[in-house]
Short mmCIF file of C-alpha atoms in Angstrom, two decimals:
data_model
loop_
_atom_site.label_atom_id
_atom_site.label_comp_id
_atom_site.label_asym_id
_atom_site.label_seq_id
_atom_site.Cartn_x
_atom_site.Cartn_y
_atom_site.Cartn_z
CA MET A 146 -2.44 -145.92 16.48
CA LYS A 147 -5.40 -143.84 15.47
CA ASN A 148 -3.33 -140.81 15.43
CA LEU A 149 -0.72 -142.40 13.15
CA LYS A 150 -3.72 -143.58 10.79
CA SER A 151 -5.01 -139.93 10.30
CA LEU A 152 -1.51 -138.60 9.51
CA LYS A 153 -1.62 -140.68 6.88
CA ASN A 154 -4.75 -139.45 5.29
CA PRO A 155 -3.72 -137.07 2.81
CA LYS A 156 -6.84 -134.55 3.27
CA ASN A 157 -5.71 -134.47 7.24
CA LEU A 158 -2.29 -134.10 6.45
CA LYS A 159 -2.74 -130.91 4.01
CA LYS A 160 -4.98 -129.21 6.69
CA ILE A 161 -2.01 -129.86 9.24
CA LEU A 162 0.42 -128.39 6.46
CA ILE A 163 -2.45 -124.95 5.78
CA GLY A 164 -2.60 -124.53 9.58
CA SER A 165 1.65 -124.79 10.27
CA VAL A 166 2.40 -122.53 7.35
CA ALA A 167 -0.72 -120.07 8.18
CA PHE A 168 0.56 -120.02 12.07
CA ILE A 169 3.96 -119.25 11.07
CA LEU A 170 2.92 -116.32 9.17
CA ILE A 171 0.81 -115.14 11.78
CA PHE A 172 4.10 -115.23 13.62
CA ILE A 173 5.97 -113.35 11.33
CA LEU A 174 3.01 -110.61 11.09
CA ILE A 175 2.57 -109.74 14.99
CA ILE A 176 6.69 -109.88 15.11
CA SER A 177 6.93 -107.27 12.43
CA SER A 178 3.89 -105.44 13.48
CA VAL A 179 5.88 -104.84 16.96
CA GLN A 180 8.46 -104.13 15.99
CA GLY A 181 6.88 -101.23 14.05
CA ILE A 182 5.60 -100.11 16.78
CA ILE A 183 8.99 -99.88 18.26
CA THR A 184 10.81 -98.69 15.58
CA SER A 185 8.30 -96.10 14.27
CA PRO A 186 9.40 -92.71 14.41
CA GLU A 187 6.07 -91.75 16.63
CA ASN A 188 6.95 -93.97 19.17
CA GLN A 189 10.86 -92.60 19.46
CA GLY A 190 9.86 -89.49 19.97
CA LEU A 191 8.25 -90.15 23.39
CA SER A 192 11.58 -91.27 24.56
CA ASN A 193 14.08 -89.78 21.93
CA ARG A 194 14.76 -86.50 23.84
CA VAL A 195 17.94 -85.22 26.34
CA ILE A 196 17.14 -85.15 29.83
CA TYR A 197 17.20 -81.64 30.26
CA SER A 198 16.56 -78.37 28.28
CA ALA A 199 18.44 -75.03 28.74
CA ASP A 200 15.98 -74.19 31.07
CA ASP A 201 16.42 -76.69 33.19
CA LEU A 202 20.13 -75.58 33.79
CA TYR A 203 19.28 -72.20 34.74
CA ASN A 204 16.82 -73.89 37.13
CA MET A 205 19.34 -75.94 38.95
CA SER A 206 21.61 -72.93 39.56
CA GLU A 207 20.32 -71.49 42.66
CA ILE A 208 22.47 -73.11 45.00
CA HIS A 209 22.26 -72.18 48.63
CA ALA A 210 25.51 -72.99 50.96
CA VAL A 211 25.69 -75.23 53.56
CA PRO A 212 23.87 -73.68 56.30
CA ILE A 213 25.96 -73.39 59.65
CA ASP A 214 23.60 -75.55 61.96
CA ASN A 215 24.21 -78.86 59.32
CA ASN A 216 27.92 -78.56 60.45
CA THR A 217 28.94 -78.96 64.40
CA ALA A 218 32.60 -77.99 63.24
CA ASN A 219 31.48 -74.40 62.36
CA SER A 220 28.95 -73.60 65.21
CA ALA A 221 31.59 -71.79 67.45
CA ALA A 222 32.84 -69.77 64.65
CA ALA A 223 33.89 -66.37 65.86
CA ASN A 224 31.04 -64.78 63.15
CA SER A 225 28.35 -67.68 63.39
CA LYS A 226 25.66 -65.42 63.64
CA LYS A 227 23.54 -64.49 60.57
CA PRO A 228 23.61 -61.15 59.61
CA GLN A 229 21.00 -58.59 61.08
CA VAL A 230 20.41 -56.31 58.43
CA ASP A 231 18.06 -53.09 58.01
CA ALA A 232 16.97 -53.19 54.41
CA GLN A 233 14.12 -54.24 52.17
CA SER A 234 16.22 -56.89 50.09
CA ALA A 235 19.32 -58.54 50.89
CA ILE A 236 21.65 -61.04 49.84
CA LEU A 237 24.85 -62.06 50.06
CA ILE A 238 27.02 -64.71 47.26
CA ASP A 239 29.37 -66.22 46.25
CA ALA A 240 30.84 -64.69 43.03
CA THR A 241 32.56 -67.74 41.55
CA ASN A 242 29.47 -69.67 41.78
CA VAL A 243 26.52 -67.78 42.37
CA ASP A 244 25.83 -69.91 45.91
CA VAL A 245 23.96 -67.88 47.96
CA ILE A 246 25.62 -67.56 51.75
CA PHE A 247 22.64 -65.34 53.07
CA GLU A 248 19.71 -63.64 52.06
CA LEU A 249 16.46 -61.46 52.92
CA ASN A 250 13.41 -61.27 50.15
CA ALA A 251 15.80 -61.70 47.85
CA HIS A 252 13.75 -62.42 44.84
CA GLN A 253 11.67 -59.38 45.62
CA ARG A 254 11.58 -56.99 42.69
CA LEU A 255 12.16 -53.54 43.67
CA PRO A 256 14.14 -50.31 42.02
CA MET A 257 17.86 -49.98 42.00
CA ALA A 258 18.69 -46.87 41.17
CA SER A 259 22.08 -46.22 39.89
CA THR A 260 23.41 -49.32 40.62
CA THR A 261 21.65 -50.05 37.40
CA LYS A 262 25.30 -48.50 35.90
CA ILE A 263 26.37 -52.15 36.64
CA MET A 264 24.23 -53.42 33.90
CA THR A 265 25.68 -50.48 31.47
CA ALA A 266 29.02 -50.41 31.67
CA ILE A 267 29.30 -54.17 31.49
CA VAL A 268 27.12 -54.32 28.20
CA ALA A 269 28.98 -51.13 27.06
CA ILE A 270 32.24 -53.12 27.42
CA GLU A 271 31.42 -56.39 25.56
CA SER A 272 29.41 -54.44 22.62
CA GLY A 273 32.44 -54.64 20.28
CA VAL A 274 32.62 -50.61 20.33
CA PRO A 275 36.22 -49.84 20.77
CA LEU A 276 36.99 -48.36 24.57
CA ASP A 277 39.04 -45.55 22.70
CA LYS A 278 36.49 -44.48 20.33
CA ILE A 279 36.03 -40.23 20.65
CA VAL A 280 32.83 -40.16 21.71
CA THR A 281 31.18 -36.39 20.59
CA ILE A 282 28.83 -34.70 23.08
CA ALA A 283 25.47 -34.22 21.18
CA LYS A 284 22.83 -31.68 23.29
CA GLU A 285 20.80 -34.79 24.15
CA MET A 286 23.65 -36.11 26.19
CA THR A 287 23.55 -33.08 28.16
CA GLY A 288 21.22 -31.82 31.09
CA ILE A 289 20.23 -35.02 32.28
CA GLU A 290 18.96 -34.78 36.10
CA GLY A 291 20.76 -35.92 39.21
CA THR A 292 24.26 -36.83 39.27
CA SER A 293 26.47 -35.50 36.53
CA ILE A 294 29.50 -34.72 35.71
CA TYR A 295 28.12 -31.58 33.07
CA LEU A 296 29.06 -32.79 29.66
CA SER A 297 29.06 -29.84 27.33
CA VAL A 298 27.90 -30.13 23.48
CA ASN A 299 30.73 -30.79 21.23
CA GLU A 300 32.98 -32.01 23.92
CA ARG A 301 35.06 -35.19 22.92
CA PHE A 302 35.33 -38.04 25.52
CA THR A 303 36.82 -41.31 25.05
CA LEU A 304 33.81 -44.29 25.75
CA LEU A 305 36.63 -45.33 28.26
CA ASP A 306 36.19 -41.85 29.71
CA LEU A 307 32.56 -41.93 30.13
CA ILE A 308 32.59 -45.44 31.44
CA TYR A 309 34.96 -44.36 34.47
CA ALA A 310 32.52 -41.33 34.66
CA LEU A 311 29.44 -43.99 34.96
CA LEU A 312 31.31 -45.88 37.62
CA LEU A 313 33.21 -43.23 40.13
CA ASN A 314 30.81 -40.30 39.68
CA SER A 315 27.68 -42.14 39.16
CA ALA A 316 27.22 -39.77 36.05
CA ASN A 317 23.48 -40.08 34.99
CA ASP A 318 24.79 -37.71 31.76
CA ALA A 319 27.73 -39.94 30.88
CA ALA A 320 25.29 -42.78 30.89
CA GLU A 321 23.13 -41.04 28.65
CA ALA A 322 25.89 -40.69 26.40
CA ILE A 323 27.55 -43.99 26.42
CA ALA A 324 23.77 -45.63 25.62
CA ILE A 325 23.46 -43.15 22.56
CA SER A 326 27.13 -43.51 21.34
CA VAL A 327 26.83 -47.33 21.68
CA GLY A 328 23.11 -48.44 21.11
CA GLY A 329 21.95 -45.41 19.19
CA SER A 330 19.49 -44.36 21.59
CA VAL A 331 18.29 -44.99 25.06
CA ASP A 332 15.63 -47.52 24.12
CA LYS A 333 17.46 -49.47 21.92
CA PHE A 334 20.72 -49.71 24.40
CA ALA A 335 17.75 -50.75 26.97
CA ASP A 336 16.96 -53.33 24.31
CA MET A 337 20.86 -54.35 24.51
CA MET A 338 20.86 -54.36 28.40
CA ASN A 339 17.79 -56.29 28.70
CA ALA A 340 19.22 -58.77 25.90
CA LYS A 341 21.76 -59.55 27.99
CA ALA A 342 19.71 -59.95 31.18
CA GLN A 343 17.84 -62.72 29.15
CA GLU A 344 20.99 -64.03 28.30
CA LEU A 345 21.86 -64.68 32.02
CA ASN A 346 18.48 -65.70 32.92
CA LEU A 347 17.22 -62.82 35.20
CA LYS A 348 14.08 -63.52 35.80
CA ASP A 349 13.06 -60.29 37.91
CA THR A 350 14.99 -58.00 35.81
CA HIS A 351 14.09 -55.32 33.02
CA PHE A 352 15.43 -51.71 32.30
CA THR A 353 14.45 -48.72 30.67
CA ASN A 354 17.44 -46.39 31.22
CA PRO A 355 21.24 -46.63 31.43
CA HIS A 356 20.87 -44.70 34.71
CA GLY A 357 18.38 -46.22 36.81
CA LEU A 358 16.32 -43.12 37.17
CA ASP A 359 13.19 -44.19 38.44
CA ASP A 360 10.76 -45.94 36.16
CA ASP A 361 7.83 -48.32 36.84
CA GLN A 362 9.34 -50.84 34.57
CA HIS A 363 12.58 -50.45 35.73
CA TYR A 364 13.51 -52.95 38.25
CA THR A 365 15.64 -55.81 39.45
CA THR A 366 15.95 -58.07 43.09
CA ALA A 367 18.80 -58.34 44.98
CA TYR A 368 19.73 -61.78 43.53
CA ASP A 369 19.65 -61.10 40.08
CA LEU A 370 21.73 -57.39 40.66
CA ALA A 371 23.81 -59.61 42.60
CA LYS A 372 24.04 -62.55 39.38
CA ILE A 373 24.74 -59.18 37.11
CA ALA A 374 27.56 -58.34 39.66
CA ALA A 375 29.84 -61.51 39.41
CA TYR A 376 29.29 -61.67 35.95
CA ALA A 377 30.73 -58.28 35.41
CA LEU A 378 33.71 -58.72 37.65
CA GLU A 379 35.04 -61.36 35.05
CA ASN A 380 35.63 -58.70 32.61
CA GLU A 381 39.41 -57.44 33.60
CA ASN A 382 38.04 -53.62 32.48
CA PHE A 383 35.14 -53.74 34.48
CA TYR A 384 36.92 -55.11 37.56
CA GLU A 385 39.52 -52.79 37.18
CA ILE A 386 37.52 -49.44 36.30
CA ALA A 387 35.05 -50.56 39.64
CA GLY A 388 37.56 -50.78 41.82
CA GLU A 389 39.65 -47.83 41.36
CA LYS A 390 39.48 -44.97 44.18
CA THR A 391 39.99 -41.55 42.09
CA HIS A 392 40.20 -41.38 38.26
CA ILE A 393 41.09 -38.05 36.14
CA ILE A 394 39.21 -38.27 32.50
CA TYR A 395 40.03 -35.13 29.83
CA PRO A 396 38.13 -34.28 26.73
CA LYS A 397 39.88 -34.38 23.55
CA ASN A 398 41.23 -31.25 21.51
CA ALA A 399 40.41 -31.73 17.85
CA ASP A 400 43.92 -32.76 17.26
CA GLY A 401 43.93 -36.25 19.68
CA THR A 402 45.81 -34.73 22.84
CA ASP A 403 43.90 -33.81 26.34
CA ASN A 404 42.21 -30.15 26.93
CA LYS A 405 43.81 -30.55 30.94
CA ALA A 406 41.67 -27.10 31.14
CA ALA A 407 38.47 -29.37 31.49
CA ALA A 408 39.50 -31.85 33.29
CA ARG A 409 36.91 -34.20 35.24
CA TYR A 410 38.27 -35.24 38.59
CA LEU A 411 36.53 -38.24 39.77
CA SER A 412 35.94 -39.79 43.13
CA ASN A 413 34.13 -43.09 43.49
CA HIS A 414 31.03 -42.80 46.05
CA ASN A 415 31.42 -46.52 46.93
CA LYS A 416 32.98 -46.03 50.38
CA MET A 417 33.45 -49.53 51.04
CA LEU A 418 36.53 -48.94 49.19
CA LYS A 419 38.07 -47.47 52.21
CA LEU A 420 35.91 -49.01 54.80
CA TYR A 421 36.71 -52.75 53.89
CA LYS A 422 39.57 -54.52 53.84
CA ASP A 423 39.96 -56.75 50.03
CA SER A 424 36.85 -54.91 48.78
CA ILE A 425 37.08 -54.46 44.92
CA GLY A 426 34.09 -52.36 44.09
CA VAL A 427 30.96 -52.53 42.83
CA LYS A 428 28.42 -49.69 42.69
CA THR A 429 26.29 -47.05 44.47
CA GLY A 430 22.74 -45.75 44.12
CA TYR A 431 19.96 -43.72 45.12
CA THR A 432 16.67 -42.42 44.73
CA LYS A 433 13.76 -40.95 47.47
CA ARG A 434 11.51 -44.17 45.81
CA SER A 435 14.60 -46.61 45.76
CA GLY A 436 16.23 -45.92 48.79
CA ARG A 437 19.65 -46.41 49.20
CA CYS A 438 21.32 -48.93 47.42
CA LEU A 439 24.54 -50.73 47.26
CA VAL A 440 26.26 -53.62 45.44
CA SER A 441 29.76 -54.45 46.98
CA ALA A 442 32.19 -57.13 46.33
CA ALA A 443 35.56 -58.20 48.20
CA GLU A 444 37.91 -61.15 47.30
CA ARG A 445 40.10 -62.96 50.30
CA ASP A 446 42.00 -66.18 49.86
CA GLY A 447 40.61 -67.24 46.60
CA THR A 448 36.87 -66.42 47.68
CA ARG A 449 35.20 -63.59 45.88
CA LEU A 450 32.24 -62.55 47.80
CA VAL A 451 29.20 -60.15 46.33
CA ALA A 452 26.71 -58.38 48.65
CA VAL A 453 23.69 -56.72 47.28
CA THR A 454 21.15 -54.44 49.93
CA LEU A 455 18.11 -52.64 48.38
CA ASN A 456 16.28 -50.02 50.39
CA ALA A 457 18.68 -50.05 53.00
CA SER A 458 19.02 -47.15 55.83
CA ASP A 459 22.25 -48.43 57.12
CA ASP A 460 24.23 -50.29 54.10
CA TRP A 461 27.74 -49.83 54.55
CA ASN A 462 27.37 -51.33 57.91
CA ASP A 463 24.48 -54.01 56.54
CA HIS A 464 27.41 -54.75 53.86
CA ILE A 465 30.38 -54.98 56.38
CA GLU A 466 28.30 -57.60 58.63
CA MET A 467 27.21 -59.73 55.59
CA LEU A 468 31.10 -59.70 54.10
CA ASP A 469 32.07 -60.48 57.37
CA TYR A 470 29.84 -63.32 57.59
CA GLY A 471 30.73 -65.10 54.23
CA PHE A 472 34.76 -64.58 54.94
CA ALA A 473 34.44 -66.13 58.59
CA ASN A 474 32.40 -69.21 57.98
CA TYR A 475 32.78 -70.00 54.23
CA HIS A 476 35.13 -71.15 51.37
CA SER A 477 35.26 -72.52 48.09
CA ILE A 478 36.26 -75.29 46.73
CA ASP A 479 36.23 -77.00 43.38
CA LEU A 480 34.09 -79.56 42.62
CA CYS A 481 35.28 -80.68 39.33
CA LYS A 482 37.23 -79.56 36.05
CA GLU A 483 35.93 -79.44 33.00
CA ASN A 484 35.62 -82.60 30.94
CA GLU A 485 37.12 -84.26 34.24
CA TYR A 486 34.57 -87.32 33.88
CA GLN A 487 33.38 -89.51 30.94
CA PHE A 488 30.47 -91.99 31.14
CA ASP A 489 28.61 -94.13 28.53
CA VAL A 490 24.84 -94.35 27.16
CA HIS A 491 23.58 -96.82 25.64
CA VAL A 492 22.22 -95.08 22.25
CA VAL A 493 18.99 -97.51 20.28
CA ASN A 494 18.71 -97.58 16.68
CA GLY A 495 22.21 -95.42 15.76
CA TYR A 496 24.93 -95.38 13.60
CA ARG A 497 28.07 -93.68 12.01
CA ILE A 498 30.17 -93.11 9.57
CA ASN A 499 33.23 -95.01 10.23
CA ALA A 500 36.96 -93.88 9.11
CA ASP A 501 36.77 -96.00 5.89
CA GLY A 502 33.02 -94.36 5.23
CA LYS A 503 31.05 -97.31 6.29
CA LYS A 504 27.99 -97.26 8.54
CA GLU A 505 28.53 -98.92 11.39
CA THR A 506 26.11 -100.01 14.64
CA VAL A 507 26.86 -97.58 17.71
CA SER A 508 25.22 -99.63 21.11
CA SER A 509 26.74 -96.64 23.15
CA ILE A 510 28.01 -92.91 23.01
CA LYS A 511 30.19 -90.90 25.25
CA CYS A 512 29.43 -88.16 27.48
CA GLU A 513 31.31 -85.96 29.30
CA ASN A 514 30.58 -83.44 32.63
CA ILE A 515 30.72 -79.45 30.39
CA SER A 516 32.62 -77.03 32.70
CA ALA A 517 34.33 -76.43 35.64
CA GLU A 518 32.64 -76.01 39.24
CA SER A 519 32.76 -74.86 42.60
CA ALA A 520 30.71 -74.53 45.35
CA SER A 521 30.91 -72.52 48.82
CA VAL A 522 30.86 -74.35 51.91
CA LEU A 523 31.55 -74.00 54.92
CA SER A 524 35.22 -73.52 55.78
CA ALA A 525 35.59 -77.55 58.05
CA ILE A 526 34.32 -78.80 54.33
CA LYS A 527 36.98 -80.11 52.67
CA SER A 528 36.69 -81.36 49.30
CA GLU A 529 37.47 -85.08 49.89
CA ASP A 530 33.99 -84.69 52.12
CA ILE A 531 31.70 -83.91 48.68
CA THR A 532 30.12 -86.86 47.49
CA TYR A 533 28.12 -87.31 43.73
CA LYS A 534 25.44 -88.81 42.15
CA THR A 535 24.73 -88.95 38.46
CA GLU A 536 21.66 -88.96 36.83
CA LEU A 537 21.77 -90.30 33.37
CA PRO A 538 18.75 -92.52 31.67
CA GLN A 539 19.63 -96.08 30.69
CA PHE A 540 19.38 -95.44 27.02
CA ILE A 541 18.24 -92.99 24.82
CA TYR A 542 17.25 -93.05 21.11
CA ALA A 543 19.35 -92.02 17.92
CA PRO A 544 19.44 -89.33 16.55
CA VAL A 545 21.94 -87.65 19.28
CA LYS A 546 24.02 -84.51 18.43
CA LYS A 547 27.60 -83.61 20.28
CA GLY A 548 26.39 -81.49 23.19
CA ASP A 549 23.00 -82.72 23.60
CA ILE A 550 21.87 -82.18 27.25
CA VAL A 551 21.99 -86.04 28.75
CA GLY A 552 22.06 -85.69 32.37
CA ARG A 553 23.92 -84.30 35.10
CA MET A 554 26.21 -84.82 38.35
CA VAL A 555 25.09 -83.75 41.49
CA PHE A 556 27.02 -82.90 43.79
CA MET A 557 26.85 -83.48 47.87
CA TYR A 558 27.99 -82.77 51.42
CA ASN A 559 26.12 -85.64 53.23
CA ASP A 560 22.71 -84.95 52.08
CA TYR A 561 22.55 -81.37 50.99
CA ILE A 562 23.32 -80.35 47.15
CA VAL A 563 26.25 -78.41 47.05
CA GLY A 564 26.32 -78.32 43.20
CA TYR A 565 25.58 -79.29 39.53
CA SER A 566 27.59 -80.20 36.71
CA ILE A 567 25.97 -80.72 33.23
CA ILE A 568 26.52 -83.75 31.23
CA VAL A 569 26.25 -83.54 27.59
CA SER A 570 27.31 -86.17 24.40
CA TYR A 571 30.42 -86.19 23.13
CA ASP A 572 29.49 -87.68 19.99
CA ASP A 573 27.39 -87.16 17.07
CA VAL A 574 25.13 -90.51 16.14
CA GLU A 575 22.59 -90.86 13.36
CA VAL A 576 19.64 -92.73 13.65
CA VAL A 577 19.45 -96.12 11.25
CA PRO A 578 16.70 -95.52 8.52
CA GLN A 579 14.05 -97.40 8.17
CA LYS A 580 14.39 -100.33 6.76
CA LYS A 581 11.45 -101.45 3.42
CA PRO A 582 9.04 -104.21 4.54
CA ASN A 583 9.34 -107.89 3.08
CA PRO A 584 6.96 -107.84 0.25
CA ILE A 585 5.36 -110.92 1.99
CA ILE A 586 4.78 -109.43 5.24
CA ALA A 587 3.39 -106.29 3.73
CA LYS A 588 0.57 -108.52 1.59
CA ILE A 589 0.27 -110.65 4.85
CA GLN A 590 -0.59 -107.45 6.79
CA GLU A 591 -2.65 -106.19 3.81
CA PHE A 592 -4.69 -109.12 3.66
CA PHE A 593 -5.28 -109.15 7.26
CA GLY A 594 -6.00 -105.25 7.25
CA LYS A 595 -9.31 -105.95 4.91
CA SER A 596 -10.26 -108.91 6.76
CA LYS A 597 -10.70 -106.12 9.98
CA ASP A 598 -12.71 -104.07 7.37
#
């Protein structure tokens, strides 16, 4: 009864009303402040990012094929013993997915002699310069030390002919002619080679010339060289040239006809084309400093393998042993097709313009894997033996652009990772603009701000 009487007192009632209003205003202020913290651009920046960068893509790329020890079904394979190679550095990869099947010091930087010309050829082919362009031989393109087709000043060859001489006869003068005619100079062409190396994310490769003559700043690794070869073999022109055993090129007369009297008869130095069944290339190399270098490739039953040895005394047999090992124990299987899998990821603070030109709130975005992927696995492993898991955030903040990397698929055989597929956004989502604060709340914030001072 006493409390009821106090409520009837006008002074007490006024105090209660003022206190209630103050409490409500303070509550609104607190909620507004928290909301401001959550939606402020500074805090959005902490979470508003994709999960992986382009560099991370390449960090995922070095996959090692499932070891034979991990699969008893392959333990009795006819050639299950690892190759015994006599090289300073070596590697065997599946060219389709760059899966590493066998390696020995594969990331050691070493000179690579004329295997350099794999990069020279593919850069020239992809340069945009027509392969039928006539190259008039200048003095600086002649007299290069080492292997040569003895180009003469004012002789005229097509760029394609010079690439044949480069890959089959390993002609250093042809390499210089290609570099100068395509790049403008040897140095500028070397820049083009290094740009391609960067594009392929070759961390341990640097070029100073198009032929591979010794230079302290001219080096690669077996792993990088295998990636170059695998990439080059995807080009139809390169594939055809590298696999030819013999070829004839003719300098052109002024009227465009062949000067048959000055023909060059080319014979491929790569004996693997004769020694190994299903061989398709690629390139030999040698200097006293580098030792014998060899890149070979073969394809069988849908699997393409690339082998590399650097500084090897018995390279032909090393490559035969590595390729035999690869074909006897491994095969390629498809992991996924391009855009085969779709996912939804929640998005915070996002909107888009709909077909009617109006803004609509977006609560989730469509995502998908961006490329077809395969893996090199033991012969006993089949597609149905492969599982996958997705690595995706629970939510991301707007804005999101189509093509932003948001996660990945991880393909596994038991607990062994056999491949990845990158997941990207399929949608563009804009960030909702900041709303102007309520004037009343702004006044309260201002008041309490001054009170702190």
